[in-house]
XYZ file of C-alpha atoms in Angstrom:
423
model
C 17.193 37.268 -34.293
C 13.881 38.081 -36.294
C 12.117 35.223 -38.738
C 9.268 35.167 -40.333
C 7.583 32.366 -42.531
C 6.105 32.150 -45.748
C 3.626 29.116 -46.316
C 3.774 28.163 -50.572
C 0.548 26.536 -51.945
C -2.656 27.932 -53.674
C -4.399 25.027 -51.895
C -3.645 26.662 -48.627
C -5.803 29.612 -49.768
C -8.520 27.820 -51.103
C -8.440 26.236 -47.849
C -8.263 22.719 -49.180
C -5.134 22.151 -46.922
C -4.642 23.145 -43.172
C -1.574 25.256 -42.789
C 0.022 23.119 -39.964
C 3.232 23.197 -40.888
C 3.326 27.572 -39.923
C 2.562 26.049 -36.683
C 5.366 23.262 -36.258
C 8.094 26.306 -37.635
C 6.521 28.864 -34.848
C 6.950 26.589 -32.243
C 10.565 25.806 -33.140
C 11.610 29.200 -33.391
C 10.019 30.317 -30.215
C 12.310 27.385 -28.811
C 15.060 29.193 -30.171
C 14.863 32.501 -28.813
C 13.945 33.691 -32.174
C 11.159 36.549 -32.813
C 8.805 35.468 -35.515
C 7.309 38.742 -36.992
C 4.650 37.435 -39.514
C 3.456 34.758 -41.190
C 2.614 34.946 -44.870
C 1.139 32.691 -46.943
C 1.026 32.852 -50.899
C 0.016 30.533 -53.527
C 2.180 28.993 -56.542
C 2.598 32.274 -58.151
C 6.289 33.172 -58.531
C 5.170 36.956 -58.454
C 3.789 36.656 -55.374
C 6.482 35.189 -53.953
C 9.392 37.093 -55.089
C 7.653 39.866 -53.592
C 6.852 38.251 -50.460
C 10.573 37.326 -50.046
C 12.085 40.413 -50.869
C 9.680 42.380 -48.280
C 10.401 39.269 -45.750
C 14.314 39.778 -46.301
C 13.987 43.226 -45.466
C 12.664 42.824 -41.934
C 14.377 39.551 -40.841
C 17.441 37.882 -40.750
C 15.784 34.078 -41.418
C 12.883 33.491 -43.587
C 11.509 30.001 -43.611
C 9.329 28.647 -46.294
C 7.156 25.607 -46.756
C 6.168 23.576 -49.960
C 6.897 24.534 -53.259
C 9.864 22.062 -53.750
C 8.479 18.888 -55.822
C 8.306 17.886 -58.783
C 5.246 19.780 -60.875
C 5.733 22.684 -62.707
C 3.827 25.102 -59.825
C 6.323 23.691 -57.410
C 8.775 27.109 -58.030
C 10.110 27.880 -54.435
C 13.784 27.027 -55.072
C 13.819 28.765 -58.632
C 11.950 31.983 -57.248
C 14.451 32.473 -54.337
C 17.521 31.700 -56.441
C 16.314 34.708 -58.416
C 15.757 36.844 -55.286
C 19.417 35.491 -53.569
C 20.941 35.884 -56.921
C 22.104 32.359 -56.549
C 22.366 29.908 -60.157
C 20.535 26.720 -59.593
C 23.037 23.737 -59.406
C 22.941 20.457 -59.094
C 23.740 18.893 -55.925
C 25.557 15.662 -55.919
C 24.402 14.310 -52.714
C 20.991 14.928 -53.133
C 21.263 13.777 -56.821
C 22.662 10.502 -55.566
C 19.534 10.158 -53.235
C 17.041 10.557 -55.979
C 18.968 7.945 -57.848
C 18.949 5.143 -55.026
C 15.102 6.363 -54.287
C 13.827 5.319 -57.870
C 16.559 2.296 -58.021
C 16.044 0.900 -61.696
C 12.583 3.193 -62.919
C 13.173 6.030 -65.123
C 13.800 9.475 -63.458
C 12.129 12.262 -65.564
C 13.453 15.958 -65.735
C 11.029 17.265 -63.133
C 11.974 14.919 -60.947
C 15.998 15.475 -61.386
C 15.227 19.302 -60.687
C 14.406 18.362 -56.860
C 18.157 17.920 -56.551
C 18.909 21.453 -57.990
C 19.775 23.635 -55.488
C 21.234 27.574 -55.266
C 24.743 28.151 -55.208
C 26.030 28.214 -52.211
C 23.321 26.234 -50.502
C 23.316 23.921 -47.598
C 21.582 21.260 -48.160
C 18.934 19.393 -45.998
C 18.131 15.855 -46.726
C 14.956 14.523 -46.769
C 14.422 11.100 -45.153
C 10.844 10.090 -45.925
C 10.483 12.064 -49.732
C 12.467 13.277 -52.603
C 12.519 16.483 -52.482
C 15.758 18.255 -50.341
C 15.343 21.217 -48.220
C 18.391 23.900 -48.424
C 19.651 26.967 -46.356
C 20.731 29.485 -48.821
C 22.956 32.858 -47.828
C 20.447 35.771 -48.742
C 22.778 38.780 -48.250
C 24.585 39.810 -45.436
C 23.408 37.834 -42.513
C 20.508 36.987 -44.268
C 19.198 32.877 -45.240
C 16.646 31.411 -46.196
C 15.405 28.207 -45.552
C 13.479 26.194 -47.355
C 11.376 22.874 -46.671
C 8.624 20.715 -48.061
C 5.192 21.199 -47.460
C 3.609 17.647 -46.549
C 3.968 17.315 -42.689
C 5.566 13.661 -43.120
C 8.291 15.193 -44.663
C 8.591 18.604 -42.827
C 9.037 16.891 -39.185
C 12.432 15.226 -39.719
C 13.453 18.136 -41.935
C 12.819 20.800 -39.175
C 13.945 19.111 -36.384
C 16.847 16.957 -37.781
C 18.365 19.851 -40.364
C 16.789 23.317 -40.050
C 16.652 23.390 -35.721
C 20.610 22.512 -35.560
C 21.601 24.837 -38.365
C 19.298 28.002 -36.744
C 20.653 27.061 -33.429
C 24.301 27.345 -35.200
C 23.460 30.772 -36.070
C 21.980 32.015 -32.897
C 25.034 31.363 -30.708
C 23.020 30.236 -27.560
C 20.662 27.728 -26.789
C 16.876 28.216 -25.490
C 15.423 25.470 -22.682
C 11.841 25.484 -22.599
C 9.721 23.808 -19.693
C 6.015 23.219 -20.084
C 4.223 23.618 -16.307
C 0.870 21.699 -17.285
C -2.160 22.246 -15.122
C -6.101 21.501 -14.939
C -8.281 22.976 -12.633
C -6.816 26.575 -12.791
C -8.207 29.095 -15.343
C -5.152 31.314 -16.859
C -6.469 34.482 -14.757
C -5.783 32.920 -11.261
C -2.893 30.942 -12.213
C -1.005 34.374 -13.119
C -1.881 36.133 -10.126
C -0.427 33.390 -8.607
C 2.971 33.500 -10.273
C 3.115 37.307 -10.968
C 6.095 37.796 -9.145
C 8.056 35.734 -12.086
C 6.896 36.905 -14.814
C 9.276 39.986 -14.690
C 12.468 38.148 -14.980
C 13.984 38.583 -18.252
C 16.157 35.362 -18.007
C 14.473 32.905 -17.067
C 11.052 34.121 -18.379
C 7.745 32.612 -17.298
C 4.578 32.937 -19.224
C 0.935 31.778 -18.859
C -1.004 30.451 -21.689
C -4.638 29.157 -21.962
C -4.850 25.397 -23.816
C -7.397 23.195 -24.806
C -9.481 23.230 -21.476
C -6.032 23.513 -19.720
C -3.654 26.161 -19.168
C 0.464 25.977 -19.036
C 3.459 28.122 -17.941
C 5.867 28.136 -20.174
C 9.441 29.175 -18.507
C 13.072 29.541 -20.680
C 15.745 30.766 -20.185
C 18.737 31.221 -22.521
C 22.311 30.376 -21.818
C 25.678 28.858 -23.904
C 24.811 25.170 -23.396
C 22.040 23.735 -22.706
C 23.518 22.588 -19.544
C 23.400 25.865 -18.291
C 20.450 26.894 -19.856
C 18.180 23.886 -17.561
C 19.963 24.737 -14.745
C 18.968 28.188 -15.114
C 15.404 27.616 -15.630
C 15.175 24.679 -12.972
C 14.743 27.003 -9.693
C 11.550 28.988 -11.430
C 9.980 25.370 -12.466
C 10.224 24.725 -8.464
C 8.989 27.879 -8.033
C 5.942 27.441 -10.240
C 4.773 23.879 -9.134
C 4.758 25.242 -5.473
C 2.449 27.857 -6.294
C 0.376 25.829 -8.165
C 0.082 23.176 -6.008
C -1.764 20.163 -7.018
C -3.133 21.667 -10.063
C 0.033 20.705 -11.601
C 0.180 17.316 -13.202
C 3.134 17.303 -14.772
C 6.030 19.250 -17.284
C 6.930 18.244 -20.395
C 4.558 16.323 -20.611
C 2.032 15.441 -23.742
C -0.917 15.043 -21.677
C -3.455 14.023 -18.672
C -3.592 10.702 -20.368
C 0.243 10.419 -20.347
C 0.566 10.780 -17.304
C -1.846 8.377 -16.056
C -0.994 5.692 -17.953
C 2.985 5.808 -16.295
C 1.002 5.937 -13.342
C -1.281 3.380 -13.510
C 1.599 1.349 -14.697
C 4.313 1.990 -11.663
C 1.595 1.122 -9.298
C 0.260 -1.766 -10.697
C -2.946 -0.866 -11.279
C -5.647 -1.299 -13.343
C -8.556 0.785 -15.122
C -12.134 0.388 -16.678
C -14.310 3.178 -18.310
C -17.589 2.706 -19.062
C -18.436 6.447 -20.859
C -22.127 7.616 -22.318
C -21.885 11.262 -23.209
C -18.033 11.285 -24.513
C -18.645 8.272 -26.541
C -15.604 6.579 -25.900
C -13.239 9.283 -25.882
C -11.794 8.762 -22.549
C -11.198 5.135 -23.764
C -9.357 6.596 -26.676
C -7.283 9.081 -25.180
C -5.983 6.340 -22.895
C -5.486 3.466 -25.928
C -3.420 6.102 -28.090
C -0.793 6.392 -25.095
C 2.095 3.321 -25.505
C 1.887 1.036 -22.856
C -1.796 1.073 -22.293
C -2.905 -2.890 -23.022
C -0.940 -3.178 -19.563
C -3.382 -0.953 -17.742
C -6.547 -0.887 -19.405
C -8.520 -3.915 -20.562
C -12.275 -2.618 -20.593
C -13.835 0.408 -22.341
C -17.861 0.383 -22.720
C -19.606 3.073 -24.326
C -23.061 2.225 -22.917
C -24.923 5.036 -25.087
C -28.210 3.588 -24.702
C -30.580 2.615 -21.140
C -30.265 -0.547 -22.251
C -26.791 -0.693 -22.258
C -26.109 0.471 -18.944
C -28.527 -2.078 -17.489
C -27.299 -5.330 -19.515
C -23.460 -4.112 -19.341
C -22.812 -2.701 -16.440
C -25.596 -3.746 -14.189
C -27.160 -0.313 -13.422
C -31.013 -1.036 -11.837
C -33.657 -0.441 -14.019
C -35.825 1.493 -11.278
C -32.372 4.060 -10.579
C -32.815 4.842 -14.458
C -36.549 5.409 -13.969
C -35.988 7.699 -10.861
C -33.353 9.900 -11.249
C -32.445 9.845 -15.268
C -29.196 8.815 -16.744
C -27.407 11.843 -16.135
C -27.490 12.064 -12.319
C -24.953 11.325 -9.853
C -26.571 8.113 -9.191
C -25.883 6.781 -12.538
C -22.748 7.827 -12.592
C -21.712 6.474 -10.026
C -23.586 3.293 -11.034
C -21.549 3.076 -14.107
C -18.075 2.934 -12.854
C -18.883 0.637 -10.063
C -19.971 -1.585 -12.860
C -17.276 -0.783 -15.203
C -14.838 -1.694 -12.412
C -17.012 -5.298 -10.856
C -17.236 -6.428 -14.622
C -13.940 -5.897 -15.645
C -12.354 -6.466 -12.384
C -9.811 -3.583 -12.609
C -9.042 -1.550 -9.939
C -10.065 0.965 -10.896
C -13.524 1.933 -12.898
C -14.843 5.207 -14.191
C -18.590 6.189 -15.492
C -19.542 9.629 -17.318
C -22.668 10.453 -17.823
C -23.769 13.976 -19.480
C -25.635 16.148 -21.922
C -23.283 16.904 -24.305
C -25.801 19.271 -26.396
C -26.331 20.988 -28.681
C -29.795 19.502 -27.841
C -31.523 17.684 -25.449
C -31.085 20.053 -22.210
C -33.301 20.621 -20.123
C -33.917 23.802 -17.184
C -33.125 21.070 -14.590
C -30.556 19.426 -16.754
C -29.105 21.698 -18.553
C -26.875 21.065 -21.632
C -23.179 20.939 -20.694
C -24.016 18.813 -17.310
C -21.799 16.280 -17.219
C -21.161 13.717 -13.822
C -17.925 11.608 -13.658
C -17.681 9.061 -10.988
C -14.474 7.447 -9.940
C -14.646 3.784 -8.164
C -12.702 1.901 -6.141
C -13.023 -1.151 -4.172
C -14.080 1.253 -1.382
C -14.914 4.469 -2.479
C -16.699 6.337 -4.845
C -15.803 9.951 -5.373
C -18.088 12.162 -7.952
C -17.528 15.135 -9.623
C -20.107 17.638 -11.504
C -19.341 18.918 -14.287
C -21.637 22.376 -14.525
C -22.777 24.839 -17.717
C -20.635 27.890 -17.429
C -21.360 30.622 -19.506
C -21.108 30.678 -22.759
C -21.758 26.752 -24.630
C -18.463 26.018 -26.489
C -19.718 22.896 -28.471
C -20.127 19.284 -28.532
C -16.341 18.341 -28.722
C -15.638 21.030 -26.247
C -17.997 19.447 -23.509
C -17.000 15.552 -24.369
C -12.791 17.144 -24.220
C -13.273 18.554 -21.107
C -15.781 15.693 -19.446
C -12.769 13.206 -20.580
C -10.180 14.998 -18.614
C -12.074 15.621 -15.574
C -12.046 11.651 -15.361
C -8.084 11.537 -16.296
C -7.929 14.195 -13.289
C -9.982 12.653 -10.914
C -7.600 9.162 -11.597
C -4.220 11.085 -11.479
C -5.106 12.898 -7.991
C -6.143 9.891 -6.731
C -3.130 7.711 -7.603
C -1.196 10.598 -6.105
C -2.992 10.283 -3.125
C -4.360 14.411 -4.221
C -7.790 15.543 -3.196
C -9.849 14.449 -5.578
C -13.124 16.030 -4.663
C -12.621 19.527 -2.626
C -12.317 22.207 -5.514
C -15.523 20.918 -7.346
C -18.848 22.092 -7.261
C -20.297 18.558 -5.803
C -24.032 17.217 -5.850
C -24.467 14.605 -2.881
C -28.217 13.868 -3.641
């Protein structure tokens, strides 16, 4: 089944609003099995879009749009594709009796009654969070379109509560996705590795690059989604194996996820003490639920200063070697971890750039250190190629140190695959 999606708002195109919501729809119908041709995007001109539906109807059997249903006189979705579905605007008593409870005993002016206007033969999608209902409406002969509001808050529970079940009604099978995540593996080696699955045309298995990461994606399609995880489950064995260790997880949200749960089934605890990512690290582990239980101490110790008077690193180290060397490094989460008294401590040290590189430390050097009562393991983080940025470096420095943890709480190499500086 073919889609495509048309984005409403002039403030898309003046670029005052980031079109996320294109990218929510894209990802649900790619869960579906569905083939999203094009994306469109067209500001509150009825005109515009009219002619952007009509060409959109014409090529696909499901056009989504997004915004254009509130209460101001450029909001015009609803009235532009009852023209083009020849399809009266009527009032619907459901979501007329939402609108009512939502403004209780305050007046309710015309624009805002219109939200509950909706084309003949409509369904209707309610809105949980706004006003403003979302609707399938019959387009022709196997033909809908489906509309839903633009702010994200509102879109989220719409797509995935309303629009996902109806599309999946339509489709007449269901789609199972599985996410392979990996670090340490550039897309290029990972799908030599798997090439002999990425022929299958149910299951499917796909490579695709991420932020500093890289995934396979495998679905396969079947009547229930019973069948359609039990299909896909034998080429998600198939995957990890050849992957090996660089595999930290599927389905998952992230390095940080993952290390948290794991930190937490063990028993164990974690400090950071960061310079170069600023905190980050700290961050990406605080924003997971469940991390007060694991994680008590995060110092950003910016400054020379800092890392003497916080986390005990000797003054005459600092002198010798600079703070980005392996000696600081490893300094810093031995301190973050006899401070704290966590089990485990972690110390990143770096040049993040754009400036301050130097030929002997370049910009984009970055060391993370791993400590534990024992052992110290280090890994270098080296300039390659091309510099990407300052968020790009301070990203990737963070998950190196989620990594390093997660391999060594699955009792993984930690070390071996890294470019290492013992001096």
């Amino acid at each position: 089944m073919k889609a495509e999606i048309i984005s409403v708002g002039t403030e898309l195109l003046l670029g005052h609003t980031v079109n996320t919501d294109a990218t929510h729809v894209a990802r649900e119908l790619s869960a579906l099995g569905m083939d999203l041709l094009q994306v469109h995007t067209v500001g509150d001109n009825p005109q515009r879009l009219e002619k952007a539906l009509r060409e959109a109807l014409e090529r696909a059997e499901v056009v989504i749009t997004t915004g254009g249903l509130g209460p101001t006189e450029d909001d015009l979705t609803k009235e532009t594709v009852a023209l083009v579905a020849e399809a009266p605007l009527e009032e619907h008593a459901d979501s007329m009796a939402r609108l009512r409870e939502y403004f209780g005993t305050r007046p309710m002016s015309a624009n805002q009654a219109k939200q509950a206007m909706l084309p003949r033969g409509s369904v209707a999608f309610p809105n949980l969070v706004g006003t403003a209902p979302g609707c399938a409406t019959p387009a022709g002969e196997g033909r809908w379109v489906l509309m839903l509001p633009g702010p994200p808050s509102e879109l989220l529970p719409m797509l995935h509560d309303s629009a996902v079940p109806f599309l999946r009604s339509m489709s007449g099978s269901v789609i199972s996705s599985f996410m392979v995540k990996t670090f340490g593996i550039g897309e290029g080696v990972a799908a030599l590795r798997i090439a002999g699955l990425t022929g299958s045309a149910n299951p499917t298995a796909a490579t695709y690059a991420g932020d500093a990461e890289m995934f396979v994606r495998v679905t396969a399609k079947e009547q229930d989604a019973a069948a359609a995880e039990a299909l896909a489950a034998p080429m998600v064995a198939e995957v990890r194996k050849l992957l090996g260790h660089f595999v930290y997880g599927v389905n998952v949200a992230g390095l940080e996820t993952v290390v948290v749960q794991d930190l937490a089934r063990q028993g164990k605890t974690l400090a950071t003490a960061e310079s170069c990512t600023g905190g980050l690290l700290a961050k990406r582990i605080t924003d997971q639920p469940g991390a007060s239980d694991v994680f008590g101490y995060g110092m950003v110790t910016y400054a020379n200063e800092a890392k003497e008077r916080l986390l005990g690193v000797p003054h005459d180290m600092l002198c010798a070697h600079g703070a980005v060397s392996p000696e600081v490094a490893r300094a810093m989460a031995q301190g973050a971890r006899k401070y704290s008294g966590a089990d485990y401590g972690i110390g990143i040290t770096g040049v993040a750039g754009p400036g301050g590189g130097t030929p002997q430390k370049p910009v984009g050097l970055v060391y993370i250190a791993l400590s534990d009562a024992e052992h110290v393991w280090l890994r270098v983080m080296r300039p390659q190629g091309r510099y990407l940025g300052r968020e790009w470096t301070r990203r990737l420095a963070s998950s190196h140190a989620l990594d390093m943890l997660r391999r060594r709480l699955a009792d993984l190499p930690v070390e071996d695959q890294w470019s290492l500086d013992q001096a």
